Coordinates of C-alpha atoms and ligand atoms in Angstrom, one line a residue:
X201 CA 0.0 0.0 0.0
X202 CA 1.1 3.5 -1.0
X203 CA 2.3 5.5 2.1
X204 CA 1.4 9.5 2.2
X205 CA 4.4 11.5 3.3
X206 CA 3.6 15.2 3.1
X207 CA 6.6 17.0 4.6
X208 CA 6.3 20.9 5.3
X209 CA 9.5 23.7 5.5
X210 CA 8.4 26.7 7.8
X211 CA 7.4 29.6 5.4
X212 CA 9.6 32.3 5.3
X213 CA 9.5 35.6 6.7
X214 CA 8.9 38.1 3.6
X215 CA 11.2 40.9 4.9
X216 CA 15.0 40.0 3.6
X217 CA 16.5 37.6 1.0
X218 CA 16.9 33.8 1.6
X219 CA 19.7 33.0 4.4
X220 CA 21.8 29.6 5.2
X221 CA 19.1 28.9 8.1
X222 CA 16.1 28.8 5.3
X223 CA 18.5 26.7 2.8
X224 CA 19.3 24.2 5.3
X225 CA 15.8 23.9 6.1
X226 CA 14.2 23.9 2.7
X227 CA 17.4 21.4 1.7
X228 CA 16.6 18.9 4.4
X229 CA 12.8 19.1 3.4
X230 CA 14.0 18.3 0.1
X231 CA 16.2 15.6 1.0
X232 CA 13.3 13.8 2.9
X233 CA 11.1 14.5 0.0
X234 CA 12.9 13.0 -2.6
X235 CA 14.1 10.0 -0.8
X236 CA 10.4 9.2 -0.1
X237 CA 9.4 9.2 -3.6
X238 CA 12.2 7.3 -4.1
X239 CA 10.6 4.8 -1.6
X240 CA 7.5 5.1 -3.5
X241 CA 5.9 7.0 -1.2
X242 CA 2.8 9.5 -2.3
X243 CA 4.8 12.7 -1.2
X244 CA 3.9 16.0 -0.9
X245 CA 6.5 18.8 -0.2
X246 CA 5.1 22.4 1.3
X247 CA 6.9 25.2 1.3
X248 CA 6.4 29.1 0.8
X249 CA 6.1 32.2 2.3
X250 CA 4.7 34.2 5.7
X251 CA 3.5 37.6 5.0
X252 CA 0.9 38.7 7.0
X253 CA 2.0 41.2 10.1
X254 CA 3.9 43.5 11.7
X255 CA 7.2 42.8 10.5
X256 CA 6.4 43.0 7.0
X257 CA 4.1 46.2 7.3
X258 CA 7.3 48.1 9.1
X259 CA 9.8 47.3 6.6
X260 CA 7.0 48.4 3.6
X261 CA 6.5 51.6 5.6
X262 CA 9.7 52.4 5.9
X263 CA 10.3 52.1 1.9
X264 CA 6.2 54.2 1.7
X265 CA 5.0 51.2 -0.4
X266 CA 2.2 48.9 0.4
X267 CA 2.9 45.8 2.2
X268 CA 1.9 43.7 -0.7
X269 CA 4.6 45.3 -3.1
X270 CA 7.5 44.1 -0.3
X271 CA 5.9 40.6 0.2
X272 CA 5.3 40.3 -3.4
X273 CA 9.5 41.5 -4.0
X274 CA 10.5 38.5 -1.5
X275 CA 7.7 36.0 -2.0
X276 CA 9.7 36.7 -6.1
X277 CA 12.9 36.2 -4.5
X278 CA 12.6 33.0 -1.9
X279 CA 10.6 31.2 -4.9
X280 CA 13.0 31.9 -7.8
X281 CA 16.2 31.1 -5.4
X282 CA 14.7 27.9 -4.3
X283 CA 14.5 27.3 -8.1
X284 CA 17.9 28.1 -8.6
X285 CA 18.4 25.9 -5.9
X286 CA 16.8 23.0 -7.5
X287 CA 14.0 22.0 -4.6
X288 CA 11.4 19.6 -5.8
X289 CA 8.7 21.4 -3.6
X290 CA 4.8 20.4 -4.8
X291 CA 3.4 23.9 -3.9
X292 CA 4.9 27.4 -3.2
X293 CA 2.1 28.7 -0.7
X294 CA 2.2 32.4 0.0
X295 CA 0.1 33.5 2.8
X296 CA -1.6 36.1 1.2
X297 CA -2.9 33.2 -1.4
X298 CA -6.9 33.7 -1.6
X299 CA -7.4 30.1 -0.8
X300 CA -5.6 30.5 2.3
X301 CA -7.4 33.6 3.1
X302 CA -10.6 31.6 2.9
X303 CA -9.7 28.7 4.9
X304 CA -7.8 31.3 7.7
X305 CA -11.3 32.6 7.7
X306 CA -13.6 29.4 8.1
X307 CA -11.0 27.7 10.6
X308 CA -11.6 31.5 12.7
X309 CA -15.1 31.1 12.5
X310 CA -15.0 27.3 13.5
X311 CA -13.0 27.9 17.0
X312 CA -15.3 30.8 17.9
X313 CA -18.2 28.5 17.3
X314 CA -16.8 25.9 19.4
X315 CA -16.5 28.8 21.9
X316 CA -13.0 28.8 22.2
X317 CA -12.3 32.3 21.1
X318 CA -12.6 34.9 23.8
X319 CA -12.4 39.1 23.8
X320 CA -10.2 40.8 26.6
X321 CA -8.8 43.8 27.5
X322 CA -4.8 43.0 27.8
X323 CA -1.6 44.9 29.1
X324 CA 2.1 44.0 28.5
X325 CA 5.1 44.4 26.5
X326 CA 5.1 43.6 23.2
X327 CA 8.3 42.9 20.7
X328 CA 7.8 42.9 17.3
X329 CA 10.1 41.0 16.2
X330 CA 8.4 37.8 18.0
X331 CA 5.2 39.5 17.1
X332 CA 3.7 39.0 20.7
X333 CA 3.5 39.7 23.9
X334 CA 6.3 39.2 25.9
X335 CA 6.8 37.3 29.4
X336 CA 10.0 38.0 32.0
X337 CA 11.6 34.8 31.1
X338 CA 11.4 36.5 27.3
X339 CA 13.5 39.4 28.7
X340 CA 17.0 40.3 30.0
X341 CA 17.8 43.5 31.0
X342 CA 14.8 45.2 29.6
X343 CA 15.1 43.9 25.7
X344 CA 13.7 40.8 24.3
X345 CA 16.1 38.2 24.4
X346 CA 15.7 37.1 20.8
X347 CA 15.3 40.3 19.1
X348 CA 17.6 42.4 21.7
X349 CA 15.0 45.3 21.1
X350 CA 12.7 47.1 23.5
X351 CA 9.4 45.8 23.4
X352 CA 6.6 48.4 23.8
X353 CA 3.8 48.8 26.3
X354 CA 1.3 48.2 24.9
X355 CA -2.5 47.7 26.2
X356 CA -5.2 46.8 24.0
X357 CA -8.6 45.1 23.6
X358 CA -8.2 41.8 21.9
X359 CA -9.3 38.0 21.3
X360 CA -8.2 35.4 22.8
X361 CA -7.9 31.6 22.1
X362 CA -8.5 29.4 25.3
X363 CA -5.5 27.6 25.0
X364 CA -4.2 26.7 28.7
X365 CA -7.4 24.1 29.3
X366 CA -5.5 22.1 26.4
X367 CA -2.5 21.8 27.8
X368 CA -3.1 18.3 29.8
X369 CA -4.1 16.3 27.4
X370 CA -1.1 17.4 24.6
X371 CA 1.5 17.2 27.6
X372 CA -0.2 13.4 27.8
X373 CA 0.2 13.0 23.7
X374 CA 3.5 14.0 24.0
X375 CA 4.3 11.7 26.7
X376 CA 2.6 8.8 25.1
X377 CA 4.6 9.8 21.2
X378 CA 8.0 10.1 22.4
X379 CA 8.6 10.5 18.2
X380 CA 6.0 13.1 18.1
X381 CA 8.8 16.1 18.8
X382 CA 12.2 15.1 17.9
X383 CA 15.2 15.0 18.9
X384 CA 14.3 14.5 22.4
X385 CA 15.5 17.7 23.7
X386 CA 12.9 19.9 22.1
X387 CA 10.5 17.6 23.6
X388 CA 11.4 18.1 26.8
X389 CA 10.9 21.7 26.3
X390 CA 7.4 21.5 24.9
X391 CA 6.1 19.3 27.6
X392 CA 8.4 21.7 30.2
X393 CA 6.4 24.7 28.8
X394 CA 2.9 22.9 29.3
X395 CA 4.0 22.3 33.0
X396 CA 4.7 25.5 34.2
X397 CA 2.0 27.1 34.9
X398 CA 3.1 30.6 35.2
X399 CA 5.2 30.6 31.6
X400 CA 2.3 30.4 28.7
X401 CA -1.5 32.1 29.0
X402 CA -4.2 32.1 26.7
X403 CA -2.8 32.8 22.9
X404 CA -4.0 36.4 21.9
X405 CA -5.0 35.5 17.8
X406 CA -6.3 39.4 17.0
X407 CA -4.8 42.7 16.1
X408 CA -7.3 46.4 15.6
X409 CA -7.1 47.0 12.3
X410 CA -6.8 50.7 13.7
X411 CA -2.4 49.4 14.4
X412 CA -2.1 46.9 11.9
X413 CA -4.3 46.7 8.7
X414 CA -2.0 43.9 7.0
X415 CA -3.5 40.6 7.8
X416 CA -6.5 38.6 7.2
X417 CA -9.8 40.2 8.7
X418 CA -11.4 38.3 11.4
X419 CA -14.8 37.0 10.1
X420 CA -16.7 37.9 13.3
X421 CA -15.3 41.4 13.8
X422 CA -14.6 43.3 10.9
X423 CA -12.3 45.6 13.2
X424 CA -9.6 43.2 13.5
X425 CA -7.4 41.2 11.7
X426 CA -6.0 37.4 12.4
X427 CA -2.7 37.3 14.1
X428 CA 0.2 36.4 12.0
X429 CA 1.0 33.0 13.5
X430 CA -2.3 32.2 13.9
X431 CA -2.6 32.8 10.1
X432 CA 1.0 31.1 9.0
X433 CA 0.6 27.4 11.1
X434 CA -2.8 26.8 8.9
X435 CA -0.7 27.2 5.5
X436 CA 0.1 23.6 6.6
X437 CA -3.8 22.6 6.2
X438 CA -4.7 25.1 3.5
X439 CA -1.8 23.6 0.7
X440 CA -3.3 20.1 0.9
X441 CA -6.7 21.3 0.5
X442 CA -8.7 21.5 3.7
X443 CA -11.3 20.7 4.4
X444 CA -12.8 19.2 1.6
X445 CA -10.0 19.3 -1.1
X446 CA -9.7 15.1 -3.0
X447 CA -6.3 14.7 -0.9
X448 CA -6.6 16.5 2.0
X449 CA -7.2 13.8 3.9
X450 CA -5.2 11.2 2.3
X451 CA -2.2 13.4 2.5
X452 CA -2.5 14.4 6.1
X453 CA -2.0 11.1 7.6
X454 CA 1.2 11.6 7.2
X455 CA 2.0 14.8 7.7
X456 CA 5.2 16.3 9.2
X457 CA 7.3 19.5 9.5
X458 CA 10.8 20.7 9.8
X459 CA 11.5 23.8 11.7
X460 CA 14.1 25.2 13.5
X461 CA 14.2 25.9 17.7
X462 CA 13.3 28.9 17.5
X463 CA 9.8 28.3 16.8
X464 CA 8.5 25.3 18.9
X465 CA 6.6 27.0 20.9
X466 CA 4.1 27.7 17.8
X467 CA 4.5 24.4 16.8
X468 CA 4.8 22.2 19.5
X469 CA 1.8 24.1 21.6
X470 CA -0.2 26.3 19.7
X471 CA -1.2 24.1 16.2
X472 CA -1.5 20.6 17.8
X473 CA -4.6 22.5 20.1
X474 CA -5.6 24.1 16.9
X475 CA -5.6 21.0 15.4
X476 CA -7.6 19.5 18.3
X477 CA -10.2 22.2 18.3
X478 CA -11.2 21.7 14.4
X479 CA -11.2 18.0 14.5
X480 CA -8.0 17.4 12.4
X481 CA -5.7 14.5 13.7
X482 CA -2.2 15.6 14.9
X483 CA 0.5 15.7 12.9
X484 CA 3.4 12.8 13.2
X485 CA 6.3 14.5 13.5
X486 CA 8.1 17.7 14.7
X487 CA 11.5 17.8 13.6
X488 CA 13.1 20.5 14.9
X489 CA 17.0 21.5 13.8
X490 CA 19.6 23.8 15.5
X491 CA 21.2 27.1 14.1
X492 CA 23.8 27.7 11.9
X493 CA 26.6 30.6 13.4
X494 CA 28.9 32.7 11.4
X495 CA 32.1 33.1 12.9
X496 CA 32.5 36.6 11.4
X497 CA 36.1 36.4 12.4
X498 CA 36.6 33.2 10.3
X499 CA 35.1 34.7 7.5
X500 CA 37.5 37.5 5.4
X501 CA 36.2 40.7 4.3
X502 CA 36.7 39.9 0.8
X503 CA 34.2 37.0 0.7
X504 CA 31.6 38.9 3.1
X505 CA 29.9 37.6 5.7
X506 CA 26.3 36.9 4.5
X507 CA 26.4 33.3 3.2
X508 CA 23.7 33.9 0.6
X509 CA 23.0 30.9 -1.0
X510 CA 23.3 31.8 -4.4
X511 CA 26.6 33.3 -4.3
X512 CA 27.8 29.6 -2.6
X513 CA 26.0 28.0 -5.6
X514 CA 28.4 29.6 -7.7
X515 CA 31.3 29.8 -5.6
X516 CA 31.2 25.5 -4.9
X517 CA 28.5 24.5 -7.1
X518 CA 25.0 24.2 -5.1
X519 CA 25.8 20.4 -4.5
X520 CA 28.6 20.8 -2.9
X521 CA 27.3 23.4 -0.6
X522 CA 24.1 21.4 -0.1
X523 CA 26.0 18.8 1.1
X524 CA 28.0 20.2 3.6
X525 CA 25.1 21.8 5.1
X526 CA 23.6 18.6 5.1
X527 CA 26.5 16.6 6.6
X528 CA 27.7 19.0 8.7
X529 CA 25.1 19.8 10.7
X530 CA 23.7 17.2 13.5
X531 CA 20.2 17.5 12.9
X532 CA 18.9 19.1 16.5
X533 CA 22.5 20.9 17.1
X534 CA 23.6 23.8 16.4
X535 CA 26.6 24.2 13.5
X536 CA 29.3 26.6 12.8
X537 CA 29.5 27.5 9.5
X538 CA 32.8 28.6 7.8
X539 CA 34.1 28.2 4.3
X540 CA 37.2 26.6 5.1
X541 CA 34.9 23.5 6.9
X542 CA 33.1 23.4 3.7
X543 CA 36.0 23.3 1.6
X544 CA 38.0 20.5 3.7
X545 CA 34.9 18.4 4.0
X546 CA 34.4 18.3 0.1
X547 CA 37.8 18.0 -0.4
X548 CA 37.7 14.4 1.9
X549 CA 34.5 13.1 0.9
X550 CA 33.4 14.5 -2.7
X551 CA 36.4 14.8 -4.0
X552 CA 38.6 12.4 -2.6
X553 CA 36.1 9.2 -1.0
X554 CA 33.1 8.9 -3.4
X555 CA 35.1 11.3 -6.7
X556 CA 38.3 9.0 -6.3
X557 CA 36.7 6.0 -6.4
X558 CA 34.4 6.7 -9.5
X559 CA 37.2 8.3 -11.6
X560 CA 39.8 5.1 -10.2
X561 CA 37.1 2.4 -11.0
X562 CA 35.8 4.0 -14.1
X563 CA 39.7 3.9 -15.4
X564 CA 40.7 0.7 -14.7
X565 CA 37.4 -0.9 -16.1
X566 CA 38.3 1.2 -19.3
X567 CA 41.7 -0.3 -19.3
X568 CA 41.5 -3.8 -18.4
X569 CA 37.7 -4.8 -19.1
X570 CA 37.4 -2.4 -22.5
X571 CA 34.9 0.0 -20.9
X572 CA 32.4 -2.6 -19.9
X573 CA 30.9 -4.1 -16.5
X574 CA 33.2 -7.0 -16.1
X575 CA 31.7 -10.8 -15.5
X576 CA 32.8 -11.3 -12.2
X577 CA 34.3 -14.6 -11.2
X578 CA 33.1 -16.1 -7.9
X579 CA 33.2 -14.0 -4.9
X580 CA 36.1 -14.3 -2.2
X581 CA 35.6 -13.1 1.4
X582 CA 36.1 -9.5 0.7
X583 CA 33.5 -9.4 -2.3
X584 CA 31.2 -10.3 -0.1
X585 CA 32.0 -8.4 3.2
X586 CA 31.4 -5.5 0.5
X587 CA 28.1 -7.2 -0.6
X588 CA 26.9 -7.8 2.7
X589 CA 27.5 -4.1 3.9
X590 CA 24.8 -3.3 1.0
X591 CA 21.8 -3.9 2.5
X592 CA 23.3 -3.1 5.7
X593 CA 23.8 1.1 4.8
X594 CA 20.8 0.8 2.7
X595 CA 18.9 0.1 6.0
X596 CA 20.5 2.3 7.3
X597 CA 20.2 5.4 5.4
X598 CA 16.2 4.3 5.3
X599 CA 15.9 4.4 9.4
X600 CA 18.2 7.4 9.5
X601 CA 16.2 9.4 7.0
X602 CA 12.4 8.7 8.6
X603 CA 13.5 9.9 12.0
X604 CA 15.0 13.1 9.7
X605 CA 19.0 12.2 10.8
X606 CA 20.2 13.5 7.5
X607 CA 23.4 13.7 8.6
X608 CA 23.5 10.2 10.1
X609 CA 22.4 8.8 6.9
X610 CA 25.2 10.6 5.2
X611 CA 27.5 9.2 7.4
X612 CA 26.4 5.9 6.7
X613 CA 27.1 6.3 2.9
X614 CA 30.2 8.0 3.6
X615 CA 31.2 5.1 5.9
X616 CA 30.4 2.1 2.7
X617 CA 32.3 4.4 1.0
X618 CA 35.4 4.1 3.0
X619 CA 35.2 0.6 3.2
X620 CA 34.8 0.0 -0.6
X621 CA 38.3 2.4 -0.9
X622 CA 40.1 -0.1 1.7
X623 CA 38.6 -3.0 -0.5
X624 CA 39.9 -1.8 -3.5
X625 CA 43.5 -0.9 -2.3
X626 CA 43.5 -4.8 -0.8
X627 CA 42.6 -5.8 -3.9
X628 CA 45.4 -3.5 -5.5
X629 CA 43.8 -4.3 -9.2
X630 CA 46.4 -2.6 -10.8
X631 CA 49.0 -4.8 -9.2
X632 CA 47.3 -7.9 -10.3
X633 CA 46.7 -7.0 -13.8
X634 CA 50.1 -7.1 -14.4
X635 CA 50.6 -10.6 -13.7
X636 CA 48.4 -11.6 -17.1
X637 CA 47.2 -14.6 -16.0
X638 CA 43.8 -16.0 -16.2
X639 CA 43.5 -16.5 -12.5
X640 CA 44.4 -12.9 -12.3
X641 CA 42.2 -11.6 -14.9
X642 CA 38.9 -13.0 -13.1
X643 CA 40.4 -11.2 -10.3
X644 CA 40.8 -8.1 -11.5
X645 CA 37.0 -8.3 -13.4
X646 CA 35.6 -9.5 -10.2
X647 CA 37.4 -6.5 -8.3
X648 CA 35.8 -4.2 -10.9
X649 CA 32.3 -5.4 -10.5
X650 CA 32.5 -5.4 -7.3
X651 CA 33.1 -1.3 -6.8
X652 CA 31.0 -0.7 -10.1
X653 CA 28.5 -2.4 -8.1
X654 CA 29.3 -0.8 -5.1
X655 CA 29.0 2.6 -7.1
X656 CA 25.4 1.7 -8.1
X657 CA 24.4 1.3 -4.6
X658 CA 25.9 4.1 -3.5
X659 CA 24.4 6.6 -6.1
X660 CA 20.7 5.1 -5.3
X661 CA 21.5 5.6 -2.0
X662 CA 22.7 9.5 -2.3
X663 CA 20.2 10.8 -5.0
X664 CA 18.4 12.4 -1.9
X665 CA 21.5 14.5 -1.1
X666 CA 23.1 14.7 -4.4
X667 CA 20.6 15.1 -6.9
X668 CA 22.2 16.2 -9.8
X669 CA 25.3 13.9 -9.1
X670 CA 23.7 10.9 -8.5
X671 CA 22.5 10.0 -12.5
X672 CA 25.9 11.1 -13.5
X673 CA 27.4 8.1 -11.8
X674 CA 24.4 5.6 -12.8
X675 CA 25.2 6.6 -16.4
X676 CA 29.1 6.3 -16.4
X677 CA 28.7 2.9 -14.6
X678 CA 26.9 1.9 -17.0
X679 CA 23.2 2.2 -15.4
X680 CA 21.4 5.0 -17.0
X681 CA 18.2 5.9 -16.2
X682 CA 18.3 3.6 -13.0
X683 CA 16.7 6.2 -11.1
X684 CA 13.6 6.1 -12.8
X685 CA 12.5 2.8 -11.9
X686 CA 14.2 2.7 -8.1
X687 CA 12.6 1.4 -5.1
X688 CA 14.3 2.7 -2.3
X689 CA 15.7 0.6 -0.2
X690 CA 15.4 -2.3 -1.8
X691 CA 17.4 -1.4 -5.0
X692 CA 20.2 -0.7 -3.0
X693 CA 19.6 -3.5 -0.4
X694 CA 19.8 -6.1 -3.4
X695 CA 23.5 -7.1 -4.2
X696 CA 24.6 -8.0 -8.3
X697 CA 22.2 -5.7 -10.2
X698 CA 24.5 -4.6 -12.9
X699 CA 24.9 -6.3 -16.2
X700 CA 28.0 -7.1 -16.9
X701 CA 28.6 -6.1 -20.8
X702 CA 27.2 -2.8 -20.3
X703 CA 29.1 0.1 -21.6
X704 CA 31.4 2.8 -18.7
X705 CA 32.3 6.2 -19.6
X706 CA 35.0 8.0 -18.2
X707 CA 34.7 11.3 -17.9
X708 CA 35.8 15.0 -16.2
X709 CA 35.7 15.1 -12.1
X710 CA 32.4 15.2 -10.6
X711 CA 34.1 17.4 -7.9
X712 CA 37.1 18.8 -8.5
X713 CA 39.2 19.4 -5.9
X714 CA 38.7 22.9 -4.5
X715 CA 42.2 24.8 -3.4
X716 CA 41.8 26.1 -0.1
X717 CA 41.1 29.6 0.4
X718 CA 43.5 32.4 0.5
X719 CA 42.7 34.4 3.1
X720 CA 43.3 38.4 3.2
X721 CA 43.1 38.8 7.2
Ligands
MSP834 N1 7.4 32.9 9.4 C1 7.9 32.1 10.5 C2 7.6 30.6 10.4 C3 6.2 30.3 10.2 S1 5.9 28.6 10.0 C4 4.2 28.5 10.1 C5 9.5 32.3 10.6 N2 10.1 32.7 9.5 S2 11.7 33.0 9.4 O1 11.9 33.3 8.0 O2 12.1 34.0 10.3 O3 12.4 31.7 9.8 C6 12.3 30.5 9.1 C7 13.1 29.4 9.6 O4 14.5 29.8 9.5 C8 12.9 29.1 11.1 O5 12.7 27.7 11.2 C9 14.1 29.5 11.8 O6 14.4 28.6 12.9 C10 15.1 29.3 10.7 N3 16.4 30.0 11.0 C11 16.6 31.4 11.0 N4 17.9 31.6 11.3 C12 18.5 30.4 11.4 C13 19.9 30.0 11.5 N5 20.9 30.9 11.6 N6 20.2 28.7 11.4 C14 19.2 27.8 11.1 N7 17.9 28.1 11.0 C15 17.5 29.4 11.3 O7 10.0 32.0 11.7

């Protein structure tokens, strides 16, 4: 039976150009995403744009230009960089999309119905930056500790979602899903935040329209409009078609998102109530990642210190960066990024593991088995140590990737990898072709097979990560086109695939190695 895996990215805030935090995220999303269709799963990948509230309304009155001319400028810029980019996302939602206006509006209408919706007068501090009101935990030394900005007082008449009478039986889902927030340590924090009483109220969901007009009218006051995370967590529902849309409901059994720790709270508290409230099941997963840093110091003048994604693209080539983003970061940690770390790792594993090994096996198959798959003789122990490691990383790299351990996963590849090199250098092909006898001609052909083989699995295995790379190697190996028809794991699980006669090509480096940087101070 066809599995639904419908995989969601946060959507971006529409008031600056796409950063390393929104790559990684929309990266890993694609990574998930592909590898599930791969495993013939009916996948959906969400991702877009946020551009209701405050934020977005200062910047445009700043510039004297409507809201919707700035969110329309970076709504432009995220979509046509993740295109760039090369991310096989199913929908491009932008919150200002009129069937997301319409379903804000009936999902309003539904929790005030339910009587869940409230109107109070309210006092506090307020940042702008988290577009709410602040507590004292939020604060340190009078400025919002995210933002470091001074919230203002602010006191206002607004509605309310009744939130805190919700809170026992998510901390109990939580309990009872340890997988449903992962890793573990943002899990703890949710269900910390639902046990102390004095840290989270009811969730104030309404603006006057008399201090922000940007944002989706409330459809029972016409003075107000919806609160901008109130409005952005239902892009998740709206994209798939709720309520009544052919796949909505197909799709969101198995929904999950990706999101970074700064915005759990949202996510791990606010939308599973929603959820609850409307009758919608809870999603599966929260997969939550860590933050990138910037050493400035590490990072020269000359290069600058905004890693915008397009100027790696053409600095490394978007695979390479992609991939160091995706190995290099623990998925749940926080990372350092610097371009000398990106270069070494490339260097070791692109260049040098998987790059060596293609260009080393394509050359010796085009020397001493006329550039075809050689007929291997009978296996010794090493051939199948090497075959028995296939299935063992494709398991792997399929447990790894459904609990979103991208970099795991990667490590797993990288690890068959290794192995394969140390197999071939045992083997020492080259040595044995000298000696010209028949015994060590079935040798050398069944060396051959074995890392062309060990090639094959290894591409299936990375076309997640390495999109664009991965057919390059099926082709020069003498698979074309394998791509198309793979079932992931199994194809890579399943040991002898490759017909021997098939043609090899040689051809330029897949990754060239990349001289280190020169640095100007
Ligand atoms: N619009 C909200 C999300 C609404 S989802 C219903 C938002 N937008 S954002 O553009 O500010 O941030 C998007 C994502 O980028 C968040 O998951 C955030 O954690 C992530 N990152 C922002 N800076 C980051 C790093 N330096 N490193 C990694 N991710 C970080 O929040």
């Amino acid at each position: 039976m066809t599995r639904a895996f419908y995989v969601t990215t946060p959507i971006y805030y529409v008031n600056a150009e796409p950063h390393i935090g929104q790559t990684y995220a929309t990266a890993v999303v694609d990574t998930l995403a592909r590898y599930h269709r791969l495993a013939g799963d009916e996948t959906f990948f969400l991702t877009g744009t946020d551009e209701h509230g405050e934020k977005v309304a200062e910047v445009a009155e700043k510039r004297g230009v409507a809201p919707k001319e700035v969110a329309d400028q970076y709504a432009k810029a995220f979509r046509s960089t993740w295109d760039t980019l090369g991310f096989s996302y199913d929908r491009f939602i932008r919150t200002t999309d009129p069937d997301h206006i319409a379903t804000v509006q009936t999902i309003l209408q539904k929790v005030y119905d339910a009587g869940e919706i409230y109107f109070q007068e309210y006092e506090g501090l307020y940042c702008i930056g988290c577009e709410r009101f602040l507590t004292e935990r939020d604060m340190q030394d009078g400025l919002c500790r995210d933002h470091e900005r001074a919230p203002e007082q602010r006191k206002e008449s607004n509605y309310f979602f009744r939130i805190t009478r919700h809170f026992a039986w998510l901390a109990d889902h939580i309990e009872k899903h340890p997988d449903f927030i992962r890793p573990e340590g943002f899990r703890n924090e949710a269900l910390a935040m639902l046990h102390d009483e004095s840290g989270l109220g009811d969730l104030c969901i309404s603006r006057p329209k008399d201090r922000l007009a940007w944002g989706i009218e409330l459809p029972f006051d016409r003075d107000y409009v919806c609160y901008v995370w109130f409005d952005a967590l239902i892009n998740y529902l709206t994209a798939i078609g709720y309520p009544a849309g052919p796949n909505f409901e197909r799709l969101w059994k198995g929904a999950e998102h990706v999101i970074g720790k700064d915005i759990v709270k949202p996510h791990a508290i606010f939308w599973p109530i929603l959820l609850r409230v409307i009758g919608v099941p809870l999603y599966l997963h929260l997969n939550v990642h860590g933050y990138w840093t910037v050493d400035e110091r590490k990072v020269s003048k000359s290069l600058g210190n905004k890693i915008d994604p397009l100027v790696m693209k053409q600095r490394y080539g978007f695979e390479a960066f992609r991939y160091f983003l995706l190995r290099h970061m623990v998925f749940g940690l926080d990372s350092s990024f610097t371009e000398e770390g990106l270069v070494a790792r490339v260097n070791a594993d692109l260049a040098n593991n998987l790059g060596n090994l293609l260009s080393r096996t394509l050359n010796m198959t085009a020397r001493y088995a006329g550039g075809q798959v050689p007929e291997p003789g009978p296996p010794g122990d090493l051939e199948i140590e090497i075959a028995e490691a296939a299935p063992q990383v494709a398991e792997k790299v399929d447990r790894h990737l459904r609990r979103c351990q991208v970099s795991r996963a990667l490590e797993a590849i990288f690890e068959f990898l290794d192995a394969v090199n140390r197999y071939l250098e045992t083997r020492a092909p080259w040595q044995a072709a000298k000696a010209g006898t028949a015994e060590s001609d079935r040798l050398v052909a069944t060396t051959l097979y074995t890392s062309c083989e060990a090639l094959r699995v290894t591409a299936l295995l990375i076309a997640p990560f390495l999109p664009e790379t991965a057919p390059m190697i099926l082709e020069r190996i003498g698979a074309p086109g394998a791509l198309e028809t793979a079932r992931l794991p199994d194809d890579a699980a399943r040991w002898g695939v490759l017909r021997p006669g098939a043609p090899t090509k040689k051809g330029e480096a897949l990754f060239p190695r990349i001289e280190p940087l020169e640095r100007d101070g």
